[in-house]
Coordinates of C-alpha atoms and ligand atoms in Angstrom, one line a residue:
X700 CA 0.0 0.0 0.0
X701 CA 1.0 3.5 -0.5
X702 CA 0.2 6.4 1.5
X703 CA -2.5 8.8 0.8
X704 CA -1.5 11.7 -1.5
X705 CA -2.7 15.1 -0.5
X706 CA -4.0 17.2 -1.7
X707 CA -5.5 20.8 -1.3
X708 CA -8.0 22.1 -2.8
X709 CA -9.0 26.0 -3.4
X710 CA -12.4 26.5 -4.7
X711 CA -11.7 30.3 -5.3
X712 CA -14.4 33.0 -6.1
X713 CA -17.7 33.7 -7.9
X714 CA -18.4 30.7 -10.3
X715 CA -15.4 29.1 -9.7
X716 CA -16.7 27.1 -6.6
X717 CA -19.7 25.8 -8.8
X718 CA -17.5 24.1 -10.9
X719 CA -15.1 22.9 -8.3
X720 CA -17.8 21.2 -6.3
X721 CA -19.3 19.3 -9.2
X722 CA -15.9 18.4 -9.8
X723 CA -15.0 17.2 -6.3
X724 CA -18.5 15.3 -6.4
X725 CA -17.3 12.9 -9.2
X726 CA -13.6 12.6 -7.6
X727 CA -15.1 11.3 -4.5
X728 CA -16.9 8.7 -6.0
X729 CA -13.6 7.5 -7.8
X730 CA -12.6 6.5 -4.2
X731 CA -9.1 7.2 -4.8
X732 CA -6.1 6.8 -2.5
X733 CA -5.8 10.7 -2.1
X734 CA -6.8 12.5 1.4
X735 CA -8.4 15.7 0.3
X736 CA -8.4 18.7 2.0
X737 CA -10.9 21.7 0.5
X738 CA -11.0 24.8 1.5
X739 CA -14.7 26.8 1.4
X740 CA -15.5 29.2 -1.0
X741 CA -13.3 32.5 -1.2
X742 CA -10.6 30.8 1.5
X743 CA -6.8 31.5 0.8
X744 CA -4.8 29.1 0.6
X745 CA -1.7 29.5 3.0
X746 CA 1.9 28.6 2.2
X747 CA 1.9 26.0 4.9
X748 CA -1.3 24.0 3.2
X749 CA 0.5 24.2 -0.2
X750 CA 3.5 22.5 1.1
X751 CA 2.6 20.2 3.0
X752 CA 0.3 18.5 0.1
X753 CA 1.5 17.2 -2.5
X754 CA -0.6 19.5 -5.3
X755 CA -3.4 21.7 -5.3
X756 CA -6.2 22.0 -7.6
X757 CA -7.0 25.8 -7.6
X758 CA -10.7 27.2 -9.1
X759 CA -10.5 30.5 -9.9
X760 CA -10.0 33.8 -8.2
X761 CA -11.5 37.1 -9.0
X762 CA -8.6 38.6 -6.2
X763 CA -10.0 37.7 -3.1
X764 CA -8.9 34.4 -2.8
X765 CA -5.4 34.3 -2.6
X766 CA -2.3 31.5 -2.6
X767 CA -2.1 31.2 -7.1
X768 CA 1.1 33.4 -6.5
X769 CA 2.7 31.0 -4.2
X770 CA 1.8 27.9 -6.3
X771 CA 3.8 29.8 -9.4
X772 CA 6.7 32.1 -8.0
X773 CA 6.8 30.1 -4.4
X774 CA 6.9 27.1 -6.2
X775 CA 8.9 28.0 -9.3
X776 CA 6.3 26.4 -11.8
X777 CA 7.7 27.6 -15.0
X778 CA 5.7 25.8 -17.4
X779 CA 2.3 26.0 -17.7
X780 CA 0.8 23.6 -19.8
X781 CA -2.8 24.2 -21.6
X782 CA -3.9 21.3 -24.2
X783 CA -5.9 22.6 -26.9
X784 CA -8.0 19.8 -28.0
X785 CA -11.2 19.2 -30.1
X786 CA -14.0 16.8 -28.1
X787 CA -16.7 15.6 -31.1
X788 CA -19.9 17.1 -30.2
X789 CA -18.8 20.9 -29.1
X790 CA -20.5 23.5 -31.4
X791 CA -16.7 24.9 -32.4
X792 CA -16.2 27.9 -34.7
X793 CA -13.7 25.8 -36.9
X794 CA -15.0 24.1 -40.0
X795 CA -13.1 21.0 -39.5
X796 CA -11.8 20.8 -35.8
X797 CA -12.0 17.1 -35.3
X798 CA -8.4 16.7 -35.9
X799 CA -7.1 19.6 -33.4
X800 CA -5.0 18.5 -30.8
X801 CA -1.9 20.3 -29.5
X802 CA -0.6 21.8 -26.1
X803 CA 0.8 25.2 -25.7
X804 CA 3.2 25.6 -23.0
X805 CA 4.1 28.8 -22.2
X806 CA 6.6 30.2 -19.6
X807 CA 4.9 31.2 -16.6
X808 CA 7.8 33.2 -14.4
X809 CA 9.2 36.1 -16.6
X810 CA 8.4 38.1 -19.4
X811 CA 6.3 41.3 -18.4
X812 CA 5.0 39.1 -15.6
X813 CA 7.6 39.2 -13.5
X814 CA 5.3 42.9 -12.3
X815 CA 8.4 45.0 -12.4
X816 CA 6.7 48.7 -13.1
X817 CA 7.0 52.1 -12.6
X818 CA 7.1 55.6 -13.7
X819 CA 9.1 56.9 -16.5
X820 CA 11.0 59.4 -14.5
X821 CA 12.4 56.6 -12.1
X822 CA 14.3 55.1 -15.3
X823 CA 15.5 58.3 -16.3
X824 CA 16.6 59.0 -13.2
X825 CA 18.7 55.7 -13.3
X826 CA 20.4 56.9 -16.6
X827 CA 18.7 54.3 -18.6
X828 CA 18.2 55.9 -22.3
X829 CA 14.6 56.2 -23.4
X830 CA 14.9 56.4 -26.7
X831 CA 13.8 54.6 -29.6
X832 CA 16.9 53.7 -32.1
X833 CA 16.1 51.8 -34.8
X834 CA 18.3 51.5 -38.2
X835 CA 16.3 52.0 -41.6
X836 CA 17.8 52.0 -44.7
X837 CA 21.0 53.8 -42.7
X838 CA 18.7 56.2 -41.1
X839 CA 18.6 56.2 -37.5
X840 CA 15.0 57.0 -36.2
X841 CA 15.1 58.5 -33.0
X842 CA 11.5 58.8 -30.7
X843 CA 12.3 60.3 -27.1
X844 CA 9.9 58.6 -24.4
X845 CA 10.8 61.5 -22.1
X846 CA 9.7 64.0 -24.2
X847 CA 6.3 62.8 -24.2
X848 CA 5.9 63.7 -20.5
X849 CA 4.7 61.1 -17.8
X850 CA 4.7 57.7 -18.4
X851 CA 5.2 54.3 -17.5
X852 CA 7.3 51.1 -17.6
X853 CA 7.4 47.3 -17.5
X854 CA 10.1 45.5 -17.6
X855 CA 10.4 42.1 -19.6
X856 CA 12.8 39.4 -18.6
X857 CA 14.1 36.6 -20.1
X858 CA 16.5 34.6 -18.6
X859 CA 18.5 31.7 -19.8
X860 CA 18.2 29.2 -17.2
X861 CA 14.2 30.4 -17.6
X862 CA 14.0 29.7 -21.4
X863 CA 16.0 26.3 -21.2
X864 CA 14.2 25.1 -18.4
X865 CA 11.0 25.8 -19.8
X866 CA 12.0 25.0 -23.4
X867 CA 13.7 21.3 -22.0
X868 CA 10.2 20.7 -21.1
X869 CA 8.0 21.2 -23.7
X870 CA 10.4 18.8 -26.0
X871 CA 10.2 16.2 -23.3
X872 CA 6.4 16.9 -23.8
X873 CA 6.7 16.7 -27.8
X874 CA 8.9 13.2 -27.1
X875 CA 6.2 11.7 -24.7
X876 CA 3.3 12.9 -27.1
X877 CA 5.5 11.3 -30.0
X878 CA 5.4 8.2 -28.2
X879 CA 1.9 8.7 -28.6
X880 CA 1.0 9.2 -32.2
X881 CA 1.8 12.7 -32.4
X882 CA 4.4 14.5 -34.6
X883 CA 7.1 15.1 -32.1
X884 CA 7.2 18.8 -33.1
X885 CA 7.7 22.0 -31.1
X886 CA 6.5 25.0 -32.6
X887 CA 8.1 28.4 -31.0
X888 CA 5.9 31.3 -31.0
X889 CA 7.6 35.0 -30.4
X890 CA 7.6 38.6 -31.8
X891 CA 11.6 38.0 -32.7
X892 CA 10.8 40.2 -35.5
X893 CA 10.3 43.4 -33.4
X894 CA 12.0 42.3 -30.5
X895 CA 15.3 40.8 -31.5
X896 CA 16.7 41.4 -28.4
X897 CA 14.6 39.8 -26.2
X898 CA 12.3 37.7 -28.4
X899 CA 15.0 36.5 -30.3
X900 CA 16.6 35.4 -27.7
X901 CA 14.1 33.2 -26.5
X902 CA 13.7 31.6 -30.0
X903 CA 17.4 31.0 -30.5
X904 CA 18.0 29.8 -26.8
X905 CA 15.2 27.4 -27.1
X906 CA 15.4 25.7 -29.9
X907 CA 19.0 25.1 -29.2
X908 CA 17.6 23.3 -26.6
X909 CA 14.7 21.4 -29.2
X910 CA 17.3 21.0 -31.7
X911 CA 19.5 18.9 -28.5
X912 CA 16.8 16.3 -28.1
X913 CA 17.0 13.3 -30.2
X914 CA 14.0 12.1 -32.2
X915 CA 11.8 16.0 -31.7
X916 CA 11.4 18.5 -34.6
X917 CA 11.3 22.0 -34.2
X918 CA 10.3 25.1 -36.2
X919 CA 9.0 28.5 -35.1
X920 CA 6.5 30.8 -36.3
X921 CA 6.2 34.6 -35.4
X922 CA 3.3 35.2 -33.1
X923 CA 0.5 36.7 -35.1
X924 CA 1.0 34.6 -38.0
X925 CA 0.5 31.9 -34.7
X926 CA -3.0 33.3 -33.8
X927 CA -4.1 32.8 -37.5
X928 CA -3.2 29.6 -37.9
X929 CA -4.6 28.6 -34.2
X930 CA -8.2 29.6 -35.9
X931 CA -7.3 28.4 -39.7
X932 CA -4.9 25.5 -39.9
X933 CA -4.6 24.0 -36.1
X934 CA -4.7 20.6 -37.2
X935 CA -1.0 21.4 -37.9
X936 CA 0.9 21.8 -34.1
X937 CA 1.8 19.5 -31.6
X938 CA 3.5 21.2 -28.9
X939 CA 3.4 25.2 -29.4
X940 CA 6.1 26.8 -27.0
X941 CA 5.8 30.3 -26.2
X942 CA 6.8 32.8 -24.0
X943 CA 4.4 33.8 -20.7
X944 CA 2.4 37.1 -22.3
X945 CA 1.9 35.9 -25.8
X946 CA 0.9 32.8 -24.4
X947 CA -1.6 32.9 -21.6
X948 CA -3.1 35.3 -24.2
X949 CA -3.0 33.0 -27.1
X950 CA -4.2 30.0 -25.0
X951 CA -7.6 31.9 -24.7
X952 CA -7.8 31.6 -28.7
X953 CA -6.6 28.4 -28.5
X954 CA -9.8 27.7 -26.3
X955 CA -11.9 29.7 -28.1
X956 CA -11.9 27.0 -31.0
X957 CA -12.6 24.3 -29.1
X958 CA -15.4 25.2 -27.1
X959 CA -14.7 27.8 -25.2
X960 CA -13.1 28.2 -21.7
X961 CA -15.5 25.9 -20.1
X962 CA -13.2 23.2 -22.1
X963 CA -9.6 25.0 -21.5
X964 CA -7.5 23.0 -18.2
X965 CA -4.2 23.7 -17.6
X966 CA -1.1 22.5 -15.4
X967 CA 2.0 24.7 -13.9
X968 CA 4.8 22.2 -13.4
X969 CA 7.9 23.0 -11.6
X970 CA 10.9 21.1 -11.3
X971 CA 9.4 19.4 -8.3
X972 CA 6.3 20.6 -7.9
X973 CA 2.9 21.1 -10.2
X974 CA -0.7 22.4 -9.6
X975 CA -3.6 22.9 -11.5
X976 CA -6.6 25.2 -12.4
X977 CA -8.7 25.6 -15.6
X978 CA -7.5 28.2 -17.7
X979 CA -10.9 30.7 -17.2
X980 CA -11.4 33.0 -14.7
X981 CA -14.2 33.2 -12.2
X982 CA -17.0 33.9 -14.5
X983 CA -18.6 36.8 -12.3
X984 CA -21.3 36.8 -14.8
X985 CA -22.7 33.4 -14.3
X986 CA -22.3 33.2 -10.5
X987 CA -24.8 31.7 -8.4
X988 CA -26.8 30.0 -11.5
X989 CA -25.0 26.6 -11.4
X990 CA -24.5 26.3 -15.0
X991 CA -20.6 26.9 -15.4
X992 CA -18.9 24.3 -17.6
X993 CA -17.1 22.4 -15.1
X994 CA -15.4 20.7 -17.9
X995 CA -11.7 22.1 -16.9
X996 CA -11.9 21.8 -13.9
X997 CA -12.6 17.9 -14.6
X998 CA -9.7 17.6 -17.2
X999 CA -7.4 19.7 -15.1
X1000 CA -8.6 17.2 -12.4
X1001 CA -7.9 14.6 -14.5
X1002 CA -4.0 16.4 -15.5
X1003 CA -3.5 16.3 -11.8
X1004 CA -4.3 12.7 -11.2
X1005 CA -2.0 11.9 -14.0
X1006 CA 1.2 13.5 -12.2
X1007 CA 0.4 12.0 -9.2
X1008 CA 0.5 8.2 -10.8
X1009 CA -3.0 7.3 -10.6
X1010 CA -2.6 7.3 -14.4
X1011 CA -5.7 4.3 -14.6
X1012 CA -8.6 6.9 -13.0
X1013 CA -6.6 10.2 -14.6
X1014 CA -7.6 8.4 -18.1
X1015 CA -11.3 7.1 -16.6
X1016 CA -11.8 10.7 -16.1
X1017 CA -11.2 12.2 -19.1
X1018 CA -12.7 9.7 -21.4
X1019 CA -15.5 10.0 -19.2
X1020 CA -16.0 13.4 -19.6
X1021 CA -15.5 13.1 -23.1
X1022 CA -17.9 10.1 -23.3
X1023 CA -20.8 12.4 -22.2
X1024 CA -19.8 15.6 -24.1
X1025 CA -19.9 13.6 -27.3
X1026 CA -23.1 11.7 -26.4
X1027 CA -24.6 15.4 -26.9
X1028 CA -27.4 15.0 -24.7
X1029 CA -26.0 16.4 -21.4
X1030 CA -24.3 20.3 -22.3
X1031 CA -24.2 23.2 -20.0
X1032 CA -25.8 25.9 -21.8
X1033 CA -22.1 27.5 -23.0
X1034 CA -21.8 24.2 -25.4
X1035 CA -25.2 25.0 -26.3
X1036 CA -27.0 22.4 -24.0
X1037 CA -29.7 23.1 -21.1
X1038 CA -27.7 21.3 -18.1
X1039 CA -27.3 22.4 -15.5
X1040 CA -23.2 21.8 -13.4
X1041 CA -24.6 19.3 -11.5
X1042 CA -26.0 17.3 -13.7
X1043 CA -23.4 17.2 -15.8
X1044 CA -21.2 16.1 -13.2
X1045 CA -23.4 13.6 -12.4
X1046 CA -23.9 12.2 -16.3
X1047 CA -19.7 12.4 -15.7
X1048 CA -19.8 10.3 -12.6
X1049 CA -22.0 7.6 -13.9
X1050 CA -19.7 7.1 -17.0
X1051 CA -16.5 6.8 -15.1
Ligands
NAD100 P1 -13.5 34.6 -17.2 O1 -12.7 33.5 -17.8 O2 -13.9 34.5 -15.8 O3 -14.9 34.7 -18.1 C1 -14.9 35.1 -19.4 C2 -16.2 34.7 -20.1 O4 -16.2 33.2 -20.2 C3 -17.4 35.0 -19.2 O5 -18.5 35.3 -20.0 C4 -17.7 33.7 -18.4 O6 -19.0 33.5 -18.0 C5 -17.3 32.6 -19.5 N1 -16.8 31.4 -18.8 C6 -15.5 31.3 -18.2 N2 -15.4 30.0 -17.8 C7 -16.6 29.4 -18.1 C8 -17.0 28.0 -17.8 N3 -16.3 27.1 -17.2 N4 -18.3 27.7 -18.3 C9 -19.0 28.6 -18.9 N5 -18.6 29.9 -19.2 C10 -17.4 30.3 -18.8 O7 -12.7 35.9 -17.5 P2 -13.0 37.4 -17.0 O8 -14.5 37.7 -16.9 O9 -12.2 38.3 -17.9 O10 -12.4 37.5 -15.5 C11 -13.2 37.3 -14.3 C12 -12.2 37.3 -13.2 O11 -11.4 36.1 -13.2 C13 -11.2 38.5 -13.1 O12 -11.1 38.9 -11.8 C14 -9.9 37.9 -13.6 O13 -8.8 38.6 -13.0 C15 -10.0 36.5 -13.0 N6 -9.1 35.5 -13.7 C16 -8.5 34.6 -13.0 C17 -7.7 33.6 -13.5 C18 -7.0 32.7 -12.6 O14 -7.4 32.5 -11.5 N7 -6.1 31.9 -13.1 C19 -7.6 33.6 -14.9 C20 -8.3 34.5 -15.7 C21 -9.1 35.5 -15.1
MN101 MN1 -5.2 33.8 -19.1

């Protein structure tokens, strides 16, 4: 026998603890080796209840709820992991979407999310020239930030150990996925174009990573021409690498083809440590009405029992879930349907 994982889990605000109930409803009745600990409705979860478990599954919070911060920067999870992936039966906007499935991982540490902002005047005052230099056609256009009065910064950091870590695991990703059926194939995403400095070097540090691991392809692709071919030609990615602005941003288009972000989970894996949350917020508008999708809060359910082992109910879940989404008689009215959380959850429980 082994011991009882733990695991916490947040419910968060608004809808978010409608969705996280149904949820919990269907885990219980998998009657799984895991002791569970769930906080009520708008709790924080503390520093000490994240460590001592062994992951948390987080709703969503609206700000009140607090604890996501610790689970990403106290925990250094630096890829977050959101499969994009077609279930037959979802009204989708696509014209052919049966054949979508691919996982964007973007970095979830730096970038412009690292919250390092201020006035204008402070990096004037440190010396730091504000102006514009770019070289066209041997002209040098000049445009002086300072000159346009009061202002603001934000600072975007990449680092290298932050780009190979996160770039090491989306090609183990594209390997395990290969193993699979899939291509094998990271696709990086950037704006290298405009941003040499800084997106460039994400694309050149990274795939010199890619490029390292035997038997996974790489290629890259600038990041608008990436949100086209999200909506046009999605059949086409496997694993879509990206940095953490462009895409926790893009992963909402992502969603937005297959479903919607009732359908969206996601992971944040560290090096030793991994939680998990659906990619929407806490739907504000819908609070209260029990008729949020639970959907990714299932699958990231179902994500979460797959890193802790209990690979056998992780895949009883999903295809579970998937088993009544494509029976088409059970939807919560987002996919179109007239059901309500609950009994959706329930239509998932009897199936598993
Ligand atoms: P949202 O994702 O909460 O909602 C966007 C739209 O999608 C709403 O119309 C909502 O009703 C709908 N929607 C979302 N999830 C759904 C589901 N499972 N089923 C059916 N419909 C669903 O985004 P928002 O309204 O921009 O943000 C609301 C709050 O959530 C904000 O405070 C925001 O900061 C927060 N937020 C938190 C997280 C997080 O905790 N990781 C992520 C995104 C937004
Ligand atoms: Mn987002």
């Amino acid at each position: 026998m082994t011991a009882d994982r733990h695991v916490a889990v947040v419910p968060g605000d608004d809808a978010a603890p409608e969705a996280v109930d149904a949820t919990m409803s269907v885990l219980e009745q998998l009657a799984l080796p895991v002791t569970w600990t769930v906080l009520k409705p708008g709790e924080s979860l503390t520093a000490e209840l994240a460590d001592a478990s062994d992951t948390v599954l987080f709703g969503s919070s609206n700000g009140h709820t607090g604890g996501l911060m610790q689970l990403r920067f106290g925990w250094g999870t630096y890829a977050n992991v959101r499969p994009v992936r077609y279930i037959p039966g979802v009204p989708s906007s696509l014209r052919r979407p049966d054949d979508v499935d691919y996982v964007i991982v973007h970095e979830a540490l730096e970038d412009v999310y690292a919250g390092i902002e201020g006035p204008l005047s402070r990096l004037a005052a440190a010396g730091v020239d504000l102006t514009t230099q770019y070289e066209t056609a041997g002209t040098r256009l000049r445009y002086p930030f300072t000159a346009a009065g009061e202002g603001v910064y934000g600072i975007k950091i990449y680092t290298r150990e932050g780009v190979e870590r996160v770039a090491r695991f989306a090609a183990a990703l594209a390997l395990r996925r290969k193993a699979q059926g899939h291509a094998g194939r990271v696709t990086i995403g950037g704006k290298w174009n405009v941003n040499p400095g800084t997106d460039g070097f994400f694309h050149d540090v990274a795939r010199a990573v890619i490029e390292e691991t035997p038997g996974v392809a790489c290629d890259s692709c600038l990041a608008d021409d990436l949100g086209r071919r999200f909506v046009m030609s999605p059949e086409q990615f496997d694993v879509v690498l990206l940095p953490n602005l462009l895409g926790d941003v893009l992963s909402d288009v992502g969603a937005g083809t297959v479903g919607g972000l009732g359908m969206a989970p996601s992971g944040g894996y560290g090096d030793s440590r991994a939680y998990f949350e659906p990619v929407h917020g806490s739907a504000p508008d819908i609070a209260g009405r029990n008729v949020i999708n639970p959907t990714a809060t299932l699958l990231s359910a179902a994500m979460m029992l797959d890193h802790l082992g209990l690979t056998d109910a992780a895949q009883r879940l999903d295809s579970a879930v998937r088993t009544v989404i494509s029976a088409g008689d059970c939807a919560t009215p987002d996919l179109g349907g007239t059901a309500s959380t609950g009994e959706f959850a329930r239509a998932v429980a009897g199936s598993c």
